[in-house]
Amino acid sequence: MSRNRELISNIGLRLDGRRALELRRIRCKLGLFSEPDGSAYIEQGLTKVLAAVYGPHQVRGNRSKAQHDCAIVNCQFSMAVFSTGERKRRPRGDRKSTEMSIHLHQALIAAIKVELYPWSQIDVYVEVLHADGGIYPACVNAATLALIDAGIPLKEYLCACTASLASNDIPMIDISHQEEIMGGPTLTVAALPMSGKVVLLEMSQRFHVDHLPKVLDKALKGCIDIKNILDEAVKNNVREIGSSTGWASST
Amino acid sequence: MSKIREYTISNCEKNFLLKCLKDQTRLDGRAFDEFRNIEIEFGKDYGCCCVSLGQTRVLAQVTCEIQVPKSSRPSEGILNINIELNPIAAPNFEPTSKNDLFTQLNRTLEKCLKDSKAVDLESLCIKMSEKVWALRVDVNVLNHEGNILDCASIAALSALHHFRRPDVTCDGEDFIIHKYSQRDPIPIVIHHYPVCITYSIFERGEFILADPTLLEEGVADAFLTVGMNSYKELCGLHLGGKAELNPDILIQITQKAGNRAGIVVEQIKKAVKEENEKRLEDKSIGFHNKLCSTKNIDFEDLETCFDQWRIAPKRKHKDTEKNMIGETVEEQIQTENFSVKIEKKGSQSAVLVPEEFEEVGRVWGDSDEDEDAVVEIPKKIQTVSLLDSDSEEESTIVLNANSQTKKMEEITI
């Protein structure tokens, strides 16, 4: 518990100088590559993630997987060898990355309008370039941007955010790696912020169930903040593309 | 080798299940927030535990060995948890392939037991950065009838709670591992007892079912797994699937799960306590007792079940009749009134019991007669029916008559 107390100082500042409910700086860019149908890059603090989307296209590999009423979403998560402090080869099949792929898949199928593309497949590849806490939220946000770039219909923005509990009663959002290893529980929420629905929830370590409402509430607020930032980026991107084709001058 | 595909659920089944849910019923007759029965049995070895949750069965075994600790945590023991999905449990499980279900089960259980620091790993240290105990929990799924995770978490926790490691002493340089016969083995220190509790979510949060069966799992939109200990602390939480949920519902479910966790943990502790007492008293332990005894009950129950539907039951030999006095009485009355209800008896069997029979009993109990008289009645009827002719009706008429007029004693004398 004494370690927990250090997470937030007396004057309410965290280790990296943020307030409890402050996000790290988010920078993002859509349409990086020409080969995939959609791609995006996002930076949340020092966490950097690349995402690429292919599809919807014909089902590849095992044809029997194809669904008659919805598209199948194939997610692949990987981490670059240089992404963490220790340089380590991370084979794609290990438990943690498989779990990450599954969670990504679960969140994305809830947001993508899969019913529009029967007998087809959408591939989402996510690569972590630099891991500094909050890998999963960064991956979800990057995947959302890449899907928007690919022009795949979504129900609404899918955003994810982490939240934690400092000194056992102050909720804080967007946890960095340093705070993660200091201890304290981490709650990851993927949500559709406009309707306020939760799509995926993940928690590790422990805290009392009475704290859940407020932590969840703050995490959802974080999702809304992230959504506003992503929305801005998407609008800018559309404006840029539009102006380069002479669309802006004609109106 | 061709792979057997997972059983696909037909639209008929799906629609039927959803329609039932709209009528507030579940296919197995449980309430929405009702769980299946948990049975915890222990094997002869320490840390061997078989748990059944309804028809889902899981076998867990804890083993230990001495290893070099991880360099990052030199004073902590090692805990590994591994769930195996064998083709025994379901035809689409393959022993080698690591599919999504496998990964998810393993990770969730790991988070629940390991990341929540339920087991005191520091007490497993023998010598700093040289020797520590490595515990390994192997969970084998024997039958898959939905909700493996809850079952596996109960099994893993009971096995850990039941397990004892051999004592180790150090004389200067050497470490001596004592046999169980030399020194009493030491139980594992467990700080708190977290169990997984799974809810399935249908129709975008409209229906929430506790402890889903295999069919319900197939139809459900999403799952919410809550890892929780008896102090209502969350030890891992996972919501995944294609449903969107309101945060209020989530909070509601987690609150409910808290109560359930308390009950389950209590049951685990009780089972382990009883088992340990049995061991102290040198009573027979292991799975075989349970297996043998259930077989007998099943046989008897089956016979009574068949007899109830026989219009004219055959006379039995006197020997068997003596053994089953209570049952023959039941038969006679059942032929009179066919309205029966199903009463649960034994682990996996049910007995048909006529509703009227209980009522008659109650009437007798309420009357001025002593309780002893009520107990004696079956015997008297027995004698009457033997004396009487074959027809069942007459004997039952006597039975009805005797409850009102007290001429029964005269007849028997």
PDB file of N, CA and C in Angstrom, chain A residues 27 106 119:
ATOM      1  N   ARG A  27      -0.930  11.939 -30.472  1.00  0.00           N
ATOM      2  CA  ARG A  27      -0.705  12.423 -31.833  1.00  0.00           C
ATOM      3  C   ARG A  27      -1.037  11.287 -32.777  1.00  0.00           C
ATOM      4  N   GLN A 106     -12.369  -9.101 -30.125  1.00  0.00           N
ATOM      5  CA  GLN A 106     -13.645  -8.964 -29.414  1.00  0.00           C
ATOM      6  C   GLN A 106     -14.148  -7.529 -29.441  1.00  0.00           C
ATOM      7  N   TRP A 119     -19.715 -13.266 -46.213  1.00  0.00           N
ATOM      8  CA  TRP A 119     -18.717 -14.055 -46.956  1.00  0.00           C
ATOM      9  C   TRP A 119     -17.407 -13.320 -47.147  1.00  0.00           C
TER      10      TRP A 119
END
